[in-house]
PDB file of C-alpha atoms in Angstrom:
ATOM      1  CA  MET Z   1      -1.134  53.298 -13.373  1.00 82.00           C
ATOM      2  CA  SER Z   2      -2.707  56.257 -11.643  1.00 83.00           C
ATOM      3  CA  LEU Z   3      -1.285  59.705 -10.833  1.00 84.00           C
ATOM      4  CA  ASP Z   4      -2.645  62.112  -8.306  1.00 83.00           C
ATOM      5  CA  GLN Z   5      -1.459  65.049  -6.205  1.00 86.00           C
ATOM      6  CA  GLU Z   6      -3.863  64.731  -3.349  1.00 88.00           C
ATOM      7  CA  ARG Z   7      -1.116  65.307  -0.767  1.00 90.00           C
ATOM      8  CA  GLN Z   8       0.277  68.366  -2.625  1.00 91.00           C
ATOM      9  CA  ILE Z   9      -3.213  69.871  -2.908  1.00 90.00           C
ATOM     10  CA  GLY Z  10      -3.757  69.350   0.859  1.00 90.00           C
ATOM     11  CA  VAL Z  11      -0.417  70.996   1.693  1.00 90.00           C
ATOM     12  CA  LEU Z  12      -1.228  73.940  -0.603  1.00 91.00           C
ATOM     13  CA  ALA Z  13      -4.704  74.374   0.925  1.00 90.00           C
ATOM     14  CA  ASP Z  14      -3.268  74.261   4.437  1.00 91.00           C
ATOM     15  CA  GLU Z  15      -0.535  76.748   3.548  1.00 90.00           C
ATOM     16  CA  TYR Z  16      -3.005  79.284   2.158  1.00 89.00           C
ATOM     17  CA  GLY Z  17      -5.667  78.770   4.837  1.00 88.00           C
ATOM     18  CA  VAL Z  18      -8.396  77.207   2.724  1.00 86.00           C
ATOM     19  CA  LEU Z  19      -8.287  73.699   4.132  1.00 84.00           C
ATOM     20  CA  GLY Z  20     -11.780  72.806   5.235  1.00 83.00           C
ATOM     21  CA  CYS Z  21     -13.357  75.777   3.438  1.00 84.00           C
ATOM     22  CA  LYS Z  22     -16.472  75.448   1.351  1.00 87.00           C
ATOM     23  CA  SER Z  23     -15.544  73.908  -2.005  1.00 84.00           C
ATOM     24  CA  VAL Z  24     -16.504  75.286  -5.402  1.00 89.00           C
ATOM     25  CA  LEU Z  25     -17.657  73.402  -8.482  1.00 90.00           C
ATOM     26  CA  THR Z  26     -15.593  75.254 -11.059  1.00 89.00           C
ATOM     27  CA  PRO Z  27     -11.965  76.572 -10.933  1.00 88.00           C
ATOM     28  CA  MET Z  28     -12.924  79.993 -12.294  1.00 86.00           C
ATOM     29  CA  SER Z  29     -16.082  82.092 -12.639  1.00 83.00           C
ATOM     30  CA  ALA Z  30     -17.590  81.965 -16.093  1.00 77.00           C
ATOM     31  CA  HIS Z  31     -17.383  85.675 -16.822  1.00 75.00           C
ATOM     32  CA  LEU Z  32     -14.363  86.646 -14.776  1.00 75.00           C
ATOM     33  CA  ASP Z  33     -12.741  89.830 -16.088  1.00 74.00           C
ATOM     34  CA  LEU Z  34      -9.554  90.711 -14.223  1.00 76.00           C
ATOM     35  CA  ALA Z  35      -7.475  93.709 -15.138  1.00 74.00           C
ATOM     36  CA  LYS Z  36      -3.899  94.492 -14.272  1.00 75.00           C
ATOM     37  CA  GLY Z  37      -3.681  95.576 -10.650  1.00 71.00           C
ATOM     38  CA  ALA Z  38      -1.416  98.019  -8.940  1.00 67.00           C
ATOM     39  CA  ASN Z  39       0.676  95.215  -7.397  1.00 66.00           C
ATOM     40  CA  THR Z  40      -0.838  95.998  -4.022  1.00 68.00           C
ATOM     41  CA  LEU Z  41      -0.253  92.530  -2.520  1.00 65.00           C
ATOM     42  CA  VAL Z  42       2.178  92.643   0.354  1.00 62.00           C
ATOM     43  CA  ALA Z  43       5.386  90.636   0.165  1.00 65.00           C
ATOM     44  CA  SER Z  44       4.019  88.235   2.807  1.00 65.00           C
ATOM     45  CA  ILE Z  45       1.512  86.911   0.276  1.00 72.00           C
ATOM     46  CA  PRO Z  46       3.550  84.998  -2.337  1.00 85.00           C
ATOM     47  CA  PHE Z  47       1.173  85.211  -5.314  1.00 86.00           C
ATOM     48  CA  ARG Z  48       3.871  84.185  -7.793  1.00 89.00           C
ATOM     49  CA  GLN Z  49       4.742  81.061  -5.808  1.00 91.00           C
ATOM     50  CA  LEU Z  50       1.037  80.182  -5.532  1.00 92.00           C
ATOM     51  CA  VAL Z  51       0.612  80.457  -9.304  1.00 93.00           C
ATOM     52  CA  GLY Z  52       3.718  78.309  -9.790  1.00 94.00           C
ATOM     53  CA  ALA Z  53       2.392  75.612  -7.487  1.00 94.00           C
ATOM     54  CA  LEU Z  54      -0.940  75.667  -9.329  1.00 94.00           C
ATOM     55  CA  LEU Z  55       0.845  75.413 -12.701  1.00 93.00           C
ATOM     56  CA  TRP Z  56       2.725  72.328 -11.402  1.00 92.00           C
ATOM     57  CA  ILE Z  57      -0.513  70.648 -10.293  1.00 92.00           C
ATOM     58  CA  GLY Z  58      -2.357  71.592 -13.527  1.00 90.00           C
ATOM     59  CA  ARG Z  59       0.515  70.512 -15.757  1.00 88.00           C
ATOM     60  CA  HIS Z  60       0.930  67.109 -14.181  1.00 88.00           C
ATOM     61  CA  THR Z  61      -2.437  65.823 -12.990  1.00 88.00           C
ATOM     62  CA  HIS Z  62      -5.263  68.343 -13.366  1.00 90.00           C
ATOM     63  CA  PRO Z  63      -5.598  69.629 -16.922  1.00 90.00           C
ATOM     64  CA  GLU Z  64      -8.929  71.261 -16.114  1.00 90.00           C
ATOM     65  CA  VAL Z  65      -7.231  74.020 -14.125  1.00 91.00           C
ATOM     66  CA  MET Z  66      -4.645  74.945 -16.746  1.00 90.00           C
ATOM     67  CA  ARG Z  67      -6.776  77.651 -18.432  1.00 88.00           C
ATOM     68  CA  PRO Z  68      -7.527  79.666 -15.294  1.00 89.00           C
ATOM     69  CA  VAL Z  69      -3.968  79.265 -13.952  1.00 91.00           C
ATOM     70  CA  VAL Z  70      -2.371  80.360 -17.242  1.00 88.00           C
ATOM     71  CA  PHE Z  71      -4.817  83.286 -17.262  1.00 86.00           C
ATOM     72  CA  LEU Z  72      -3.710  84.284 -13.719  1.00 88.00           C
ATOM     73  CA  ALA Z  73       0.001  83.846 -14.559  1.00 88.00           C
ATOM     74  CA  GLN Z  74      -0.070  86.951 -16.724  1.00 85.00           C
ATOM     75  CA  PHE Z  75      -0.765  89.060 -13.597  1.00 84.00           C
ATOM     76  CA  CYS Z  76       2.230  87.880 -11.513  1.00 83.00           C
ATOM     77  CA  THR Z  77       3.923  91.322 -11.693  1.00 82.00           C
ATOM     78  CA  CYS Z  78       0.721  93.359 -11.371  1.00 81.00           C
ATOM     79  CA  CYS Z  79      -1.581  91.507  -9.004  1.00 82.00           C
ATOM     80  CA  ASP Z  80      -3.930  92.664  -6.293  1.00 82.00           C
ATOM     81  CA  ARG Z  81      -6.469  91.161  -3.894  1.00 83.00           C
ATOM     82  CA  ASN Z  82      -8.881  90.028  -6.681  1.00 85.00           C
ATOM     83  CA  HIS Z  83      -6.135  88.043  -8.394  1.00 87.00           C
ATOM     84  CA  PHE Z  84      -5.205  86.380  -5.131  1.00 89.00           C
ATOM     85  CA  LEU Z  85      -8.841  85.503  -4.334  1.00 90.00           C
ATOM     86  CA  THR Z  86      -9.192  83.981  -7.821  1.00 91.00           C
ATOM     87  CA  ALA Z  87      -6.143  81.805  -7.153  1.00 92.00           C
ATOM     88  CA  LEU Z  88      -7.642  80.704  -3.803  1.00 93.00           C
ATOM     89  CA  ARG Z  89     -10.808  79.719  -5.684  1.00 93.00           C
ATOM     90  CA  ILE Z  90      -8.716  77.352  -7.811  1.00 94.00           C
ATOM     91  CA  ILE Z  91      -7.338  75.771  -4.630  1.00 93.00           C
ATOM     92  CA  LYS Z  92     -10.880  75.346  -3.269  1.00 94.00           C
ATOM     93  CA  TYR Z  93     -11.881  73.629  -6.534  1.00 94.00           C
ATOM     94  CA  LEU Z  94      -8.840  71.341  -6.323  1.00 93.00           C
ATOM     95  CA  CYS Z  95      -9.774  70.434  -2.734  1.00 91.00           C
ATOM     96  CA  ALA Z  96     -13.205  69.337  -4.005  1.00 92.00           C
ATOM     97  CA  VAL Z  97     -11.663  67.108  -6.695  1.00 89.00           C
ATOM     98  CA  GLN Z  98      -8.366  66.071  -5.093  1.00 87.00           C
ATOM     99  CA  ASP Z  99      -9.384  62.426  -5.028  1.00 86.00           C
ATOM    100  CA  ARG Z 100      -9.568  62.359  -8.846  1.00 86.00           C
ATOM    101  CA  LYS Z 101      -6.720  60.495 -10.415  1.00 85.00           C
ATOM    102  CA  LEU Z 102      -5.198  60.607 -13.905  1.00 82.00           C
ATOM    103  CA  THR Z 103      -5.348  56.905 -14.903  1.00 82.00           C
ATOM    104  CA  TYR Z 104      -3.452  55.187 -17.690  1.00 80.00           C
ATOM    105  CA  LYS Z 105      -4.981  51.913 -18.642  1.00 79.00           C
ATOM    106  CA  GLY Z 106      -2.144  51.058 -21.107  1.00 69.00           C
ATOM    107  CA  GLY Z 107      -3.516  48.476 -23.433  1.00 58.00           C
ATOM    108  CA  ARG Z 108      -7.142  49.451 -23.630  1.00 54.00           C
ATOM    109  CA  ASP Z 109      -6.595  50.747 -27.208  1.00 56.00           C
ATOM    110  CA  SER Z 110      -3.015  49.514 -27.644  1.00 58.00           C
ATOM    111  CA  PRO Z 111      -2.188  48.764 -31.225  1.00 57.00           C
ATOM    112  CA  LEU Z 112      -1.598  45.205 -32.367  1.00 57.00           C
ATOM    113  CA  PRO Z 113       2.017  44.016 -32.498  1.00 60.00           C
ATOM    114  CA  GLY Z 114       3.701  45.457 -35.538  1.00 57.00           C
ATOM    115  CA  THR Z 115       1.312  48.385 -35.889  1.00 63.00           C
ATOM    116  CA  GLN Z 116       1.951  52.052 -35.032  1.00 70.00           C
ATOM    117  CA  THR Z 117       1.031  53.828 -31.859  1.00 78.00           C
ATOM    118  CA  ARG Z 118      -2.156  55.849 -32.386  1.00 83.00           C
ATOM    119  CA  LEU Z 119      -2.059  59.540 -31.461  1.00 86.00           C
ATOM    120  CA  THR Z 120      -5.283  61.596 -31.413  1.00 90.00           C
ATOM    121  CA  VAL Z 121      -5.096  65.382 -30.986  1.00 92.00           C
ATOM    122  CA  TYR Z 122      -7.986  67.772 -30.224  1.00 93.00           C
ATOM    123  CA  SER Z 123      -7.749  71.564 -30.177  1.00 91.00           C
ATOM    124  CA  ASP Z 124      -9.939  74.509 -29.347  1.00 90.00           C
ATOM    125  CA  SER Z 125      -9.632  78.219 -28.830  1.00 88.00           C
ATOM    126  CA  ASP Z 126     -11.555  81.010 -27.185  1.00 84.00           C
ATOM    127  CA  TRP Z 127     -11.608  83.968 -29.495  1.00 79.00           C
ATOM    128  CA  ALA Z 128     -10.521  87.334 -28.060  1.00 69.00           C
ATOM    129  CA  MET Z 129     -10.982  86.258 -24.446  1.00 65.00           C
ATOM    130  CA  GLY Z 130      -8.196  88.468 -23.110  1.00 59.00           C
ATOM    131  CA  SER Z 131      -9.871  91.728 -22.111  1.00 62.00           C
ATOM    132  CA  THR Z 132      -6.538  93.503 -21.737  1.00 69.00           C
ATOM    133  CA  ASP Z 133      -5.078  92.655 -25.116  1.00 76.00           C
ATOM    134  CA  ARG Z 134      -7.899  90.823 -27.012  1.00 82.00           C
ATOM    135  CA  LYS Z 135      -5.643  87.837 -27.665  1.00 83.00           C
ATOM    136  CA  SER Z 136      -7.175  84.354 -27.833  1.00 84.00           C
ATOM    137  CA  TYR Z 137      -6.131  81.267 -25.966  1.00 86.00           C
ATOM    138  CA  SER Z 138      -5.436  77.929 -27.624  1.00 89.00           C
ATOM    139  CA  GLY Z 139      -5.765  74.607 -25.902  1.00 89.00           C
ATOM    140  CA  ASN Z 140      -5.164  71.068 -27.002  1.00 92.00           C
ATOM    141  CA  VAL Z 141      -5.120  67.562 -25.635  1.00 92.00           C
ATOM    142  CA  ILE Z 142      -3.172  64.599 -26.932  1.00 91.00           C
ATOM    143  CA  TYR Z 143      -4.210  60.962 -26.465  1.00 90.00           C
ATOM    144  CA  MET Z 144      -1.896  58.040 -27.118  1.00 87.00           C
ATOM    145  CA  ASN Z 145      -3.765  54.754 -27.616  1.00 84.00           C
ATOM    146  CA  GLY Z 146      -6.736  56.223 -25.794  1.00 85.00           C
ATOM    147  CA  ASP Z 147      -4.846  57.568 -22.745  1.00 85.00           C
ATOM    148  CA  LEU Z 148      -4.372  61.292 -22.108  1.00 87.00           C
ATOM    149  CA  VAL Z 149      -0.649  62.009 -22.347  1.00 87.00           C
ATOM    150  CA  GLY Z 150      -0.465  65.745 -22.988  1.00 87.00           C
ATOM    151  CA  TRP Z 151      -2.407  68.949 -22.581  1.00 89.00           C
ATOM    152  CA  TYR Z 152      -1.348  72.439 -23.369  1.00 87.00           C
ATOM    153  CA  ILE Z 153      -2.735  75.921 -23.178  1.00 87.00           C
ATOM    154  CA  HIS Z 154      -1.109  78.917 -24.848  1.00 82.00           C
ATOM    155  CA  LYS Z 155      -1.952  82.544 -25.264  1.00 84.00           C
ATOM    156  CA  GLN Z 156      -1.862  83.142 -28.972  1.00 86.00           C
ATOM    157  CA  PRO Z 157       0.909  85.471 -30.168  1.00 86.00           C
ATOM    158  CA  ILE Z 158      -1.430  87.395 -32.497  1.00 86.00           C
ATOM    159  CA  VAL Z 159      -4.766  89.103 -32.243  1.00 88.00           C
ATOM    160  CA  ALA Z 160      -7.074  86.934 -34.383  1.00 86.00           C
ATOM    161  CA  ALA Z 161      -9.444  88.828 -36.679  1.00 87.00           C
ATOM    162  CA  SER Z 162     -12.149  86.154 -36.318  1.00 88.00           C
ATOM    163  CA  SER Z 163     -12.986  82.991 -34.433  1.00 87.00           C
ATOM    164  CA  THR Z 164     -11.974  81.005 -37.531  1.00 90.00           C
ATOM    165  CA  ASP Z 165      -8.503  82.617 -37.451  1.00 90.00           C
ATOM    166  CA  ALA Z 166      -8.220  81.741 -33.732  1.00 88.00           C
ATOM    167  CA  GLU Z 167      -9.213  78.134 -34.476  1.00 90.00           C
ATOM    168  CA  TYR Z 168      -6.586  77.862 -37.236  1.00 91.00           C
ATOM    169  CA  VAL Z 169      -3.897  79.151 -34.874  1.00 88.00           C
ATOM    170  CA  ALA Z 170      -5.033  76.581 -32.256  1.00 90.00           C
ATOM    171  CA  GLU Z 171      -5.015  73.767 -34.782  1.00 91.00           C
ATOM    172  CA  SER Z 172      -1.525  74.763 -35.953  1.00 91.00           C
ATOM    173  CA  GLY Z 173      -0.217  74.646 -32.385  1.00 89.00           C
ATOM    174  CA  ALA Z 174      -1.919  71.315 -31.737  1.00 91.00           C
ATOM    175  CA  TYR Z 175      -0.408  69.875 -34.886  1.00 91.00           C
ATOM    176  CA  LYS Z 176       3.047  70.995 -33.829  1.00 91.00           C
ATOM    177  CA  ASP Z 177       2.636  69.493 -30.353  1.00 89.00           C
ATOM    178  CA  GLY Z 178       1.334  66.206 -31.769  1.00 88.00           C
ATOM    179  CA  LEU Z 179       4.098  66.063 -34.336  1.00 90.00           C
ATOM    180  CA  SER Z 180       6.750  66.682 -31.656  1.00 90.00           C
ATOM    181  CA  LEU Z 181       5.372  63.769 -29.644  1.00 88.00           C
ATOM    182  CA  TYR Z 182       5.238  61.615 -32.778  1.00 86.00           C
ATOM    183  CA  TYR Z 183       8.891  62.243 -33.564  1.00 88.00           C
ATOM    184  CA  PHE Z 184       9.858  61.808 -29.908  1.00 88.00           C
ATOM    185  CA  LEU Z 185       8.274  58.338 -29.912  1.00 82.00           C
ATOM    186  CA  GLY Z 186      10.267  57.472 -33.038  1.00 75.00           C
TER     187      GLY Z 186
END
């Protein structure tokens, strides 16, 4: 089974005028440092709706864009032209990779009859990445029998004193997400 949002990405690119534009190789610049803007975007540019549409795409079929989209989401009430251009860059990236599909092979690593489903969870964090509040971001991915079934990114609720602290917070969140899935599966 394969999932994609090629049509949705095309509609979004057309709606925001980037259909046919030069594509980019990454969804966000490596050293992007956005600050809160003065909310100078006019009402005719629906930044909040754009971020929502990008969250939908990232949450369902493109986990690689979740970090930049979650980063942009914190500026929904205080955005300016730079924030909007950063969101358009994510659309240009998605146009370049819109033919990629999330594929579930179901059985490649399926357990033998009578054995348990195998969950594998990975986590990571970027320490003090938020320039406005110095909070870290945690991310994790969950594989079930070798197939990617969940990915999450969260802004950590605390300011970590070290990269080790940030990693522990990320691991704790990943453990909770994995455990929730484990109990959901019964």
